[in-house]
mmCIF file of C-alpha atoms and ligand atoms in Angstrom:
data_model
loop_
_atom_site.group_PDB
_atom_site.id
_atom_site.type_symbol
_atom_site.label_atom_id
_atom_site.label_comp_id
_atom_site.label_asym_id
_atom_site.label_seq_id
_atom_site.Cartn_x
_atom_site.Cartn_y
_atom_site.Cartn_z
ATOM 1 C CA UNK A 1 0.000 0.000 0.000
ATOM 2 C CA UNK A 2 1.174 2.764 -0.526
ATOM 3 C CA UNK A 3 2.389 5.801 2.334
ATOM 4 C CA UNK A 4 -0.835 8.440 0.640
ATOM 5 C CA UNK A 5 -1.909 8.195 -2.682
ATOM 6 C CA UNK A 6 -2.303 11.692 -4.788
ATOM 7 C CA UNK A 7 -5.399 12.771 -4.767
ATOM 8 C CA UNK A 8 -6.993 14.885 -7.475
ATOM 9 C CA UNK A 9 -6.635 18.731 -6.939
ATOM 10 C CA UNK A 10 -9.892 19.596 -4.812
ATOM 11 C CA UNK A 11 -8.162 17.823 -1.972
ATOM 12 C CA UNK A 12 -7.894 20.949 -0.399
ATOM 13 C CA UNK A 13 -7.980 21.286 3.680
ATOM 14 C CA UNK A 14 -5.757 24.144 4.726
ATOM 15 C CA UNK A 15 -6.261 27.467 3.236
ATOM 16 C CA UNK A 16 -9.944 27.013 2.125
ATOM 17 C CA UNK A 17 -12.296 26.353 5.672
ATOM 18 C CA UNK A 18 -14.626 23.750 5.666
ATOM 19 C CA UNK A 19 -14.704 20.377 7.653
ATOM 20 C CA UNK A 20 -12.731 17.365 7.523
ATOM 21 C CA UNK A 21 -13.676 13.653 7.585
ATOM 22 C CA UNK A 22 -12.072 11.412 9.029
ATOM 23 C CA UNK A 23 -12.748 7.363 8.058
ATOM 24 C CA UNK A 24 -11.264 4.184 8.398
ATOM 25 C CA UNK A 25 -12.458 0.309 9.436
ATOM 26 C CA UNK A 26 -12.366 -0.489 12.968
ATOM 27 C CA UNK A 27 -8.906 -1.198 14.813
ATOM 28 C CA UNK A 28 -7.120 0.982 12.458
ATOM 29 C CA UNK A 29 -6.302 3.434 15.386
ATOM 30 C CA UNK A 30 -8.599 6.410 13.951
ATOM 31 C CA UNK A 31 -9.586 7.595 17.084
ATOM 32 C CA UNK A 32 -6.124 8.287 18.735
ATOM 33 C CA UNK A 33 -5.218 10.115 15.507
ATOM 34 C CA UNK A 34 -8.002 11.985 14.864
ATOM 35 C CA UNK A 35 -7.527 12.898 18.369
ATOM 36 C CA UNK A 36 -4.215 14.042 17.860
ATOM 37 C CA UNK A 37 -4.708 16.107 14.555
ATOM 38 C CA UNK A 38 -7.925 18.241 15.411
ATOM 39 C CA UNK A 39 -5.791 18.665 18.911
ATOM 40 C CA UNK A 40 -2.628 20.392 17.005
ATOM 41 C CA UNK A 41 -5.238 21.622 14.218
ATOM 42 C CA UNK A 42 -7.497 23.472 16.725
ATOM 43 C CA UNK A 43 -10.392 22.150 15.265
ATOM 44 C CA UNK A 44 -13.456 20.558 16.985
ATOM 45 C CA UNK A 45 -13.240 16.557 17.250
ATOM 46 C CA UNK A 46 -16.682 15.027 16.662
ATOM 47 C CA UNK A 47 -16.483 11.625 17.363
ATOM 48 C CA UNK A 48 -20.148 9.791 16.908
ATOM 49 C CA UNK A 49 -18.711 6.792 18.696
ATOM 50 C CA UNK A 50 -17.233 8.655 21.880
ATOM 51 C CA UNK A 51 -20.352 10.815 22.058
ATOM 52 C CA UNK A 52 -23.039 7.907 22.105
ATOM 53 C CA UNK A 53 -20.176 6.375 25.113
ATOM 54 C CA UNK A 54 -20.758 9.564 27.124
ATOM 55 C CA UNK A 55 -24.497 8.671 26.472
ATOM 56 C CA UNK A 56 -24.125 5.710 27.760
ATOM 57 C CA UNK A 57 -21.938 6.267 30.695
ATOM 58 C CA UNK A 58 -24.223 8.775 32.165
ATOM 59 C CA UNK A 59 -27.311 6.342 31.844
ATOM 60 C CA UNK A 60 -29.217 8.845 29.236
ATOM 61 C CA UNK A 61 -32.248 8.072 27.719
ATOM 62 C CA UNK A 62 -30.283 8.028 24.341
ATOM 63 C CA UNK A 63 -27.683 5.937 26.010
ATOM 64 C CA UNK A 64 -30.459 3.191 26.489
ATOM 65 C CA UNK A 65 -31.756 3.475 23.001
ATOM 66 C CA UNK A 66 -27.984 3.113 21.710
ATOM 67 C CA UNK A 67 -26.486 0.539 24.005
ATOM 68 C CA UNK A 68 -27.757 -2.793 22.270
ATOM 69 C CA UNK A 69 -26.477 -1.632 19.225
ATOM 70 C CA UNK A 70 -22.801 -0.500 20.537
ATOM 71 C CA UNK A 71 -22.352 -3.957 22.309
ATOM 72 C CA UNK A 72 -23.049 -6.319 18.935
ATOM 73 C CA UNK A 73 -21.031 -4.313 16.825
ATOM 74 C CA UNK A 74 -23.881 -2.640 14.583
ATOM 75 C CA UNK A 75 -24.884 0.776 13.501
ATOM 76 C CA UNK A 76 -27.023 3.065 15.925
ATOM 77 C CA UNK A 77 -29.961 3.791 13.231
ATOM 78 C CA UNK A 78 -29.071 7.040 10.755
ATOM 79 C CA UNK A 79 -31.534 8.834 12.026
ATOM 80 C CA UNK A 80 -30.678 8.847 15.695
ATOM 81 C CA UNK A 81 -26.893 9.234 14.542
ATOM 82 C CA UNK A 82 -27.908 12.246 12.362
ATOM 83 C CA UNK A 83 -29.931 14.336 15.334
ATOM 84 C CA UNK A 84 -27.052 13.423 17.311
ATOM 85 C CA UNK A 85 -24.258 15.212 14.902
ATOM 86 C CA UNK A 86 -26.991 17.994 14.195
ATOM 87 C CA UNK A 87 -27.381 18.773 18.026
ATOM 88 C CA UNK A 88 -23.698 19.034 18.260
ATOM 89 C CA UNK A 89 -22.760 20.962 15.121
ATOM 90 C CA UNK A 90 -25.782 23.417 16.552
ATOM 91 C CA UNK A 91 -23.079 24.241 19.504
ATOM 92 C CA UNK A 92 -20.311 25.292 17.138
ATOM 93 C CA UNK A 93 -19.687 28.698 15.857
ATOM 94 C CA UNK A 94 -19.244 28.650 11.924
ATOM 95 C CA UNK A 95 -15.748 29.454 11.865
ATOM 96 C CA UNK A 96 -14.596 26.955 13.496
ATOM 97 C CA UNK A 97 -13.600 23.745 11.806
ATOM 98 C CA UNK A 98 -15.026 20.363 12.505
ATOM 99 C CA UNK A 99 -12.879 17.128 12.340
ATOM 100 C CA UNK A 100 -15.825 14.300 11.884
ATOM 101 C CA UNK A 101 -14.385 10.965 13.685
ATOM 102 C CA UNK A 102 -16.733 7.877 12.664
ATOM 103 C CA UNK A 103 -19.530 10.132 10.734
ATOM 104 C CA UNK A 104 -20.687 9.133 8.656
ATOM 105 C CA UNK A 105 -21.146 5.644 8.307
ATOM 106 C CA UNK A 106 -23.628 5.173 5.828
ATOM 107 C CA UNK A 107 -24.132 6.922 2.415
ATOM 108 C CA UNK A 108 -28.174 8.013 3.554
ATOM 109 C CA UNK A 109 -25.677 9.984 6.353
ATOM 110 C CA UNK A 110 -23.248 11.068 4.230
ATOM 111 C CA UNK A 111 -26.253 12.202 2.209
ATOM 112 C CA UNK A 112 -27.726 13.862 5.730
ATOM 113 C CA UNK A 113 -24.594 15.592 6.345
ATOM 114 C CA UNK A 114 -24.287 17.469 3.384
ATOM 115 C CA UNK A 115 -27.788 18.876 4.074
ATOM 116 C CA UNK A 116 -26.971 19.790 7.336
ATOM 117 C CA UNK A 117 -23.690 21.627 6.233
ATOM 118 C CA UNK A 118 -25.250 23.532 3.967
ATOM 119 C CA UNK A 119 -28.251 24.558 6.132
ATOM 120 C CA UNK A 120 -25.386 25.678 8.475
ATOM 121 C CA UNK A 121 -23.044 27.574 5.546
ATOM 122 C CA UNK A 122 -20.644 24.879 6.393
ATOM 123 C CA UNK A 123 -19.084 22.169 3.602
ATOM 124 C CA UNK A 124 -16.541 19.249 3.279
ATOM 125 C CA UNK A 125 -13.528 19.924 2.836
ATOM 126 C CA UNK A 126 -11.906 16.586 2.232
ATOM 127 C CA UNK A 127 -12.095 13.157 3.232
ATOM 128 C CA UNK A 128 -9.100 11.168 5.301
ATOM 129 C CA UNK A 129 -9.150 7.664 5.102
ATOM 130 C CA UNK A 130 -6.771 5.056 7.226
ATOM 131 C CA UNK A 131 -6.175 2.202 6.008
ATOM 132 C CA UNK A 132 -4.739 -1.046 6.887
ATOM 133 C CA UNK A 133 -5.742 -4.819 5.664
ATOM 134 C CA UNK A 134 -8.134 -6.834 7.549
ATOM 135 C CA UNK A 135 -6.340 -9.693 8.743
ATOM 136 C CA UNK A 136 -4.204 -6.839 10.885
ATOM 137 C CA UNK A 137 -7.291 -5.032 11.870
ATOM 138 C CA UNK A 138 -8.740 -8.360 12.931
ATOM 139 C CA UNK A 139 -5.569 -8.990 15.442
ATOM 140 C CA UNK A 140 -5.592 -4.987 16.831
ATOM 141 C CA UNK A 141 -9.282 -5.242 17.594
ATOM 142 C CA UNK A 142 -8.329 -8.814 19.262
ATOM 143 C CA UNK A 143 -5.841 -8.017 21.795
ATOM 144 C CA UNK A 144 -7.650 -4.331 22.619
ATOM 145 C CA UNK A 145 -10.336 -6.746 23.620
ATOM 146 C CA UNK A 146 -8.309 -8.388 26.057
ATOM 147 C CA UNK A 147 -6.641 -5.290 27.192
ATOM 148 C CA UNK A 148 -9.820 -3.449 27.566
ATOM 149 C CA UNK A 149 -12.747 -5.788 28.132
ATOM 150 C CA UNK A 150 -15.048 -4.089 25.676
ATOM 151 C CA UNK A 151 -18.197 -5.439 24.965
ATOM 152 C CA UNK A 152 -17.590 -4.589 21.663
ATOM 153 C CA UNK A 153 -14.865 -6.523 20.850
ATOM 154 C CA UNK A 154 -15.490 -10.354 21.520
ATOM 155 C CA UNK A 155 -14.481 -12.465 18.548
ATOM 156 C CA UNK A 156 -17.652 -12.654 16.711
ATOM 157 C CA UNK A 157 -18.803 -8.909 17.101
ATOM 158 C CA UNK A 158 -15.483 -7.888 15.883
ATOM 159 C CA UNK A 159 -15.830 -10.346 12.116
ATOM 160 C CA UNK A 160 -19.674 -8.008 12.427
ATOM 161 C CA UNK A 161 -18.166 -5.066 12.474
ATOM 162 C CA UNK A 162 -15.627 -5.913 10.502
ATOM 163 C CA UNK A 163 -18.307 -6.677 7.981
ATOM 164 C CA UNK A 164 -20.498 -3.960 8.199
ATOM 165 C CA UNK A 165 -17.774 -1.965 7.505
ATOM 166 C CA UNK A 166 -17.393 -3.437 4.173
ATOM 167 C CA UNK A 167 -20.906 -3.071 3.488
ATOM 168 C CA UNK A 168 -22.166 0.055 4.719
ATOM 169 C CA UNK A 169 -19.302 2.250 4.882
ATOM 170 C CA UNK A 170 -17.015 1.484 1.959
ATOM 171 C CA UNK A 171 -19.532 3.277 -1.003
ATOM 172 C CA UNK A 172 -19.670 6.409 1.650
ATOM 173 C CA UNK A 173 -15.891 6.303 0.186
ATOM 174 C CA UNK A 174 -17.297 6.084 -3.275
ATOM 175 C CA UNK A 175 -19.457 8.813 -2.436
ATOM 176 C CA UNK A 176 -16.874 11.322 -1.617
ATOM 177 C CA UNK A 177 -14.577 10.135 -4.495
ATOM 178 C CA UNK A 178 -16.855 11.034 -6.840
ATOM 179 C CA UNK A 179 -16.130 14.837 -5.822
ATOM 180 C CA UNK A 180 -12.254 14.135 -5.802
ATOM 181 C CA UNK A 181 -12.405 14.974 -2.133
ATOM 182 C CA UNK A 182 -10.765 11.855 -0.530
ATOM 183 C CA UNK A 183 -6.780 10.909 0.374
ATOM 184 C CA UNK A 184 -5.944 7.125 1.320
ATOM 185 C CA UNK A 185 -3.203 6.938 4.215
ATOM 186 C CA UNK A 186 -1.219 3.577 5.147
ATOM 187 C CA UNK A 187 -2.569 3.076 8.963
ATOM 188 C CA UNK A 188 -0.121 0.161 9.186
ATOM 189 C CA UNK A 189 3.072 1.236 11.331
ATOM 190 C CA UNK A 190 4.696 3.071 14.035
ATOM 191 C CA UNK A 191 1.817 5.598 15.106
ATOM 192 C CA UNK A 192 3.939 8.978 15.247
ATOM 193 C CA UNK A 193 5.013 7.595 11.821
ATOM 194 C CA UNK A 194 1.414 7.469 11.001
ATOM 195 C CA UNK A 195 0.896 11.236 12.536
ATOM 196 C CA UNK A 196 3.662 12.521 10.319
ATOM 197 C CA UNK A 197 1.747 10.673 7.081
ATOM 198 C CA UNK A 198 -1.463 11.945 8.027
ATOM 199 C CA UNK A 199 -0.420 15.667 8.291
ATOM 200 C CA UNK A 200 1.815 15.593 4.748
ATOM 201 C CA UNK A 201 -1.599 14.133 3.562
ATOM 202 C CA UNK A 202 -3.370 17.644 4.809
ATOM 203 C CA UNK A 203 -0.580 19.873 3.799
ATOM 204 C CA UNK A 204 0.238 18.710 0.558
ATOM 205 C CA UNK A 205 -3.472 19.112 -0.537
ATOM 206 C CA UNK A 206 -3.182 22.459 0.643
HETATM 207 P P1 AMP B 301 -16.347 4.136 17.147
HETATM 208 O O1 AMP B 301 -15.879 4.647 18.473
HETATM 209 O O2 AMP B 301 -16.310 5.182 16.068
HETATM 210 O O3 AMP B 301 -15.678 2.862 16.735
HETATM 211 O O4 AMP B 301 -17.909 3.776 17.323
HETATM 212 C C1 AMP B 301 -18.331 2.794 18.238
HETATM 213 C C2 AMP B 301 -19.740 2.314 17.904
HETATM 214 O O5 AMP B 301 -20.662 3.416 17.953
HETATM 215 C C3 AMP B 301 -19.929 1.730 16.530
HETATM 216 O O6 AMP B 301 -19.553 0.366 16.477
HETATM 217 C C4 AMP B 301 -21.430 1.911 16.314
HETATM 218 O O7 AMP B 301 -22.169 0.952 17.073
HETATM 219 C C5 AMP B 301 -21.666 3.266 16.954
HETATM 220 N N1 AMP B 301 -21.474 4.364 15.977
HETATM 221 C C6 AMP B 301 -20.486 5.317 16.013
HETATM 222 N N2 AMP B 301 -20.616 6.161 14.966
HETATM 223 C C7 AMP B 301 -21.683 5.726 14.248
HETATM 224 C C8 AMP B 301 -22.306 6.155 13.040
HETATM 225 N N3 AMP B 301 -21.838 7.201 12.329
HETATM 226 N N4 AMP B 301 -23.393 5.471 12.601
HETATM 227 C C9 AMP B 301 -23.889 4.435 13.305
HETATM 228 N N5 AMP B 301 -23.337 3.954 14.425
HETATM 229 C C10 AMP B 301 -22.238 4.585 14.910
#
């Protein structure tokens, strides 16, 4: 694979506003990244995933709804994902950028989001995706089971969402390729190597 493939020329992050999205399968360490970039980027991180935690930490009525779905590996319905993101991007002032972690998922909220955007004078940017092969992914997801006891991660949940990566979320790719807004980055390696790749990604489409 190679380190980040060229994109064509409306790859564009710095210099023009707009929000960035962040994808890649499960176990491929986009969180910790993502984390990392909006952190040194100043922009706001928006992770789906993390917020519907928090939801379910403090017991919420959303938390409940969201729960079942979290612990077997499978995708909180679109449109309780999509109020979700709307509720939060309602909080942010329009000049600041948004780094979307794990949103969207599916191409009906890929489809929501650009609505939303535009209601809001807000648009994509460009489109970050980590990659790394699945027999890898598989292994990560594995021993952060072990490590962390999530319910999320027992052997068969992980081959789901695995899966349902594959199915739902690979044509969101499609979907943003289409408008020449998506870079591919090699998530396999030393993770401040992976960092370093990531932000030549951003700068050189600048
Ligand atoms: P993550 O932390 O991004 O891996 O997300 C953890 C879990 O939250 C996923 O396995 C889904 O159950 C749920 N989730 C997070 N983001 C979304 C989304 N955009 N659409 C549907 N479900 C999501």
């Amino acid at each position: 694979m190679a380190e980040s493939v060229s994109a064509p020329d409306t790859f564009k992050v710095h210099g023009t506003g707009g929000d960035l999205i962040f994808m890649g399968p499960p176990g491929v360490g986009k969180g910790t990244q993502a984390k990392a970039l909006a952190q040194e980027s100043g922009w706001i991180h928006l992770s789906t995933g993390e917020l519907f935690r928090d939801h379910i930490r403090r017991a919420t009525e959303l938390g409940r709804t969201v729960k079942t779905f979290l612990d077997k590996g499978e995708y909180v319905p679109d449109d309780v994902t999509v109020e979700l993101v709307r509720d939060r991007l309602e909080k942010i002032g329009p000049s600041t950028r948004v780094l979307f972690d794990g949103f969207p998922r599916t191409v009906a909220q890929a489809e929501a989001l650009d609505r939303l955007l535009a209601d809001m004078g807000r648009k994509v940017a460009g489109v970050l995706i980590l990659e790394a092969p699945r027999d890898e992914l598989y292994a990560r997801l594995s021993s952060r089971a072990t490590a962390q006891h999530r319910t999320d991660d027992t052997p068969e949940v992980i081959a789901n969402r695995l899966d349902v990566y594959d199915e739902q979320t690979r044509p969101v790719i499609s979907y943003y390729e289409d408008r020449g807004l998506v870079k591919r980055v090699n998530g396999v390696g030393r993770v401040k190597d992976i960092t370093t790749r990531l932000r030549e990604a951003l700068d050189n489409g600048s």
